[in-house]
Amino acid sequence: MDYKKSIIHFLISLLLSPVVVYIVLLAAKAAGSTYEMTHGETFIIWLLMAIVINLSITEKT
């Protein structure tokens, strides 16, 4: 296992996850919906989105 590559993928996914969440929220707002999230909900969504992104960028062996 390459730890350096794994850490880089993890950091990339942590940086991309809020961008994806806000794109989805802005698209929903453009469609007329309004969402209010607490800090705890935002944190959980941020981590879950990071996991999804990390799974999508890692190579399957």
Short mmCIF file of N, CA and C in Angstrom, two decimals:
data_model
loop_
_atom_site.label_atom_id
_atom_site.label_comp_id
_atom_site.label_asym_id
_atom_site.label_seq_id
_atom_site.Cartn_x
_atom_site.Cartn_y
_atom_site.Cartn_z
N MET A 1 0.84 -1.17 0.00
CA MET A 1 0.00 0.00 0.00
C MET A 1 0.89 1.24 0.00
N ASP A 2 0.59 2.14 -0.87
CA ASP A 2 1.34 3.38 -0.98
C ASP A 2 0.66 4.45 -0.11
N TYR A 3 1.26 4.73 1.04
CA TYR A 3 0.64 5.66 1.99
C TYR A 3 0.60 7.09 1.47
N LYS A 4 1.64 7.49 0.77
CA LYS A 4 1.69 8.85 0.26
C LYS A 4 0.57 9.09 -0.75
N LYS A 5 0.36 8.13 -1.64
CA LYS A 5 -0.70 8.24 -2.63
C LYS A 5 -2.08 8.23 -1.97
N SER A 6 -2.24 7.40 -0.95
CA SER A 6 -3.52 7.33 -0.23
C SER A 6 -3.83 8.63 0.48
N ILE A 7 -2.83 9.23 1.10
CA ILE A 7 -3.03 10.49 1.81
C ILE A 7 -3.36 11.60 0.82
N ILE A 8 -2.71 11.62 -0.32
CA ILE A 8 -2.99 12.63 -1.35
C ILE A 8 -4.42 12.48 -1.86
N HIS A 9 -4.85 11.26 -2.11
CA HIS A 9 -6.23 11.03 -2.56
C HIS A 9 -7.23 11.46 -1.49
N PHE A 10 -6.91 11.18 -0.24
CA PHE A 10 -7.80 11.57 0.85
C PHE A 10 -7.90 13.09 0.96
N LEU A 11 -6.79 13.79 0.85
CA LEU A 11 -6.80 15.25 0.93
C LEU A 11 -7.54 15.87 -0.26
N ILE A 12 -7.36 15.29 -1.44
CA ILE A 12 -8.08 15.78 -2.62
C ILE A 12 -9.58 15.61 -2.42
N SER A 13 -9.98 14.47 -1.89
CA SER A 13 -11.41 14.23 -1.68
C SER A 13 -11.97 15.16 -0.61
N LEU A 14 -11.18 15.47 0.42
CA LEU A 14 -11.65 16.40 1.44
C LEU A 14 -11.79 17.82 0.89
N LEU A 15 -10.94 18.18 -0.06
CA LEU A 15 -11.02 19.51 -0.65
C LEU A 15 -12.15 19.61 -1.68
N LEU A 16 -12.42 18.54 -2.39
CA LEU A 16 -13.46 18.56 -3.42
C LEU A 16 -14.87 18.40 -2.86
N SER A 17 -15.00 17.76 -1.71
CA SER A 17 -16.34 17.47 -1.19
C SER A 17 -17.16 18.71 -0.89
N PRO A 18 -16.63 19.77 -0.27
CA PRO A 18 -17.49 20.94 -0.07
C PRO A 18 -17.88 21.62 -1.38
N VAL A 19 -17.01 21.55 -2.37
CA VAL A 19 -17.33 22.14 -3.67
C VAL A 19 -18.53 21.42 -4.28
N VAL A 20 -18.53 20.10 -4.22
CA VAL A 20 -19.63 19.32 -4.78
C VAL A 20 -20.92 19.58 -4.00
N VAL A 21 -20.83 19.64 -2.69
CA VAL A 21 -22.02 19.89 -1.87
C VAL A 21 -22.62 21.25 -2.22
N TYR A 22 -21.79 22.27 -2.33
CA TYR A 22 -22.32 23.60 -2.64
C TYR A 22 -22.85 23.70 -4.06
N ILE A 23 -22.28 22.96 -4.99
CA ILE A 23 -22.83 22.93 -6.35
C ILE A 23 -24.24 22.33 -6.33
N VAL A 24 -24.41 21.26 -5.59
CA VAL A 24 -25.73 20.62 -5.48
C VAL A 24 -26.72 21.57 -4.80
N LEU A 25 -26.29 22.25 -3.74
CA LEU A 25 -27.18 23.18 -3.04
C LEU A 25 -27.55 24.37 -3.91
N LEU A 26 -26.59 24.88 -4.68
CA LEU A 26 -26.88 26.00 -5.57
C LEU A 26 -27.82 25.58 -6.71
N ALA A 27 -27.66 24.36 -7.20
CA ALA A 27 -28.57 23.86 -8.23
C ALA A 27 -29.98 23.71 -7.67
N ALA A 28 -30.09 23.25 -6.43
CA ALA A 28 -31.41 23.13 -5.81
C ALA A 28 -32.02 24.51 -5.57
N LYS A 29 -31.18 25.46 -5.18
CA LYS A 29 -31.68 26.83 -4.96
C LYS A 29 -32.14 27.45 -6.27
N ALA A 30 -31.43 27.17 -7.37
CA ALA A 30 -31.82 27.68 -8.67
C ALA A 30 -33.16 27.08 -9.11
N ALA A 31 -33.46 25.88 -8.64
CA ALA A 31 -34.72 25.23 -8.99
C ALA A 31 -35.85 25.68 -8.08
N GLY A 32 -35.54 26.50 -7.06
CA GLY A 32 -36.59 27.03 -6.20
C GLY A 32 -36.65 26.46 -4.81
N SER A 33 -35.78 25.52 -4.48
CA SER A 33 -35.79 24.92 -3.15
C SER A 33 -34.90 25.73 -2.21
N THR A 34 -35.20 25.66 -0.93
CA THR A 34 -34.34 26.28 0.07
C THR A 34 -33.98 25.24 1.12
N TYR A 35 -32.72 25.21 1.48
CA TYR A 35 -32.24 24.27 2.48
C TYR A 35 -31.47 25.03 3.54
N GLU A 36 -31.75 24.70 4.78
CA GLU A 36 -30.98 25.22 5.90
C GLU A 36 -30.39 24.04 6.63
N MET A 37 -29.08 24.04 6.81
CA MET A 37 -28.41 22.93 7.46
C MET A 37 -27.67 23.44 8.69
N THR A 38 -27.65 22.63 9.73
CA THR A 38 -26.88 22.96 10.92
C THR A 38 -25.43 22.60 10.67
N HIS A 39 -24.57 23.00 11.60
CA HIS A 39 -23.15 22.70 11.45
C HIS A 39 -22.88 21.19 11.50
N GLY A 40 -23.63 20.48 12.33
CA GLY A 40 -23.46 19.03 12.42
C GLY A 40 -23.86 18.31 11.15
N GLU A 41 -24.97 18.73 10.56
CA GLU A 41 -25.41 18.14 9.30
C GLU A 41 -24.41 18.42 8.19
N THR A 42 -23.91 19.64 8.15
CA THR A 42 -22.92 20.01 7.13
C THR A 42 -21.66 19.18 7.28
N PHE A 43 -21.22 18.96 8.51
CA PHE A 43 -20.01 18.16 8.75
C PHE A 43 -20.20 16.72 8.30
N ILE A 44 -21.34 16.13 8.61
CA ILE A 44 -21.60 14.75 8.22
C ILE A 44 -21.67 14.62 6.70
N ILE A 45 -22.36 15.55 6.04
CA ILE A 45 -22.45 15.51 4.58
C ILE A 45 -21.08 15.69 3.96
N TRP A 46 -20.26 16.58 4.53
CA TRP A 46 -18.90 16.81 4.04
C TRP A 46 -18.08 15.52 4.10
N LEU A 47 -18.14 14.81 5.22
CA LEU A 47 -17.39 13.56 5.35
C LEU A 47 -17.91 12.47 4.43
N LEU A 48 -19.23 12.35 4.31
CA LEU A 48 -19.79 11.33 3.43
C LEU A 48 -19.45 11.60 1.97
N MET A 49 -19.50 12.87 1.57
CA MET A 49 -19.13 13.21 0.19
C MET A 49 -17.64 12.95 -0.04
N ALA A 50 -16.81 13.19 0.97
CA ALA A 50 -15.38 12.90 0.84
C ALA A 50 -15.14 11.40 0.65
N ILE A 51 -15.92 10.58 1.34
CA ILE A 51 -15.78 9.13 1.18
C ILE A 51 -16.18 8.71 -0.22
N VAL A 52 -17.29 9.26 -0.72
CA VAL A 52 -17.75 8.92 -2.07
C VAL A 52 -16.72 9.34 -3.12
N ILE A 53 -16.18 10.54 -2.99
CA ILE A 53 -15.17 11.01 -3.94
C ILE A 53 -13.92 10.17 -3.85
N ASN A 54 -13.51 9.82 -2.61
CA ASN A 54 -12.31 9.00 -2.44
C ASN A 54 -12.50 7.63 -3.09
N LEU A 55 -13.69 7.05 -2.95
CA LEU A 55 -13.95 5.76 -3.59
C LEU A 55 -13.95 5.86 -5.11
N SER A 56 -14.34 7.00 -5.62
CA SER A 56 -14.41 7.14 -7.08
C SER A 56 -13.04 7.43 -7.69
N ILE A 57 -12.08 7.98 -6.94
CA ILE A 57 -10.78 8.29 -7.54
C ILE A 57 -9.73 7.23 -7.27
N THR A 58 -9.99 6.31 -6.37
CA THR A 58 -9.00 5.27 -6.10
C THR A 58 -9.12 4.16 -7.15
N GLU A 59 -8.00 3.55 -7.44
CA GLU A 59 -7.96 2.48 -8.42
C GLU A 59 -8.40 1.17 -7.79
N LYS A 60 -9.20 0.45 -8.50
CA LYS A 60 -9.64 -0.86 -8.03
C LYS A 60 -8.62 -1.91 -8.48
N THR A 61 -8.24 -2.78 -7.55
CA THR A 61 -7.27 -3.82 -7.88
C THR A 61 -7.89 -5.19 -7.83
#
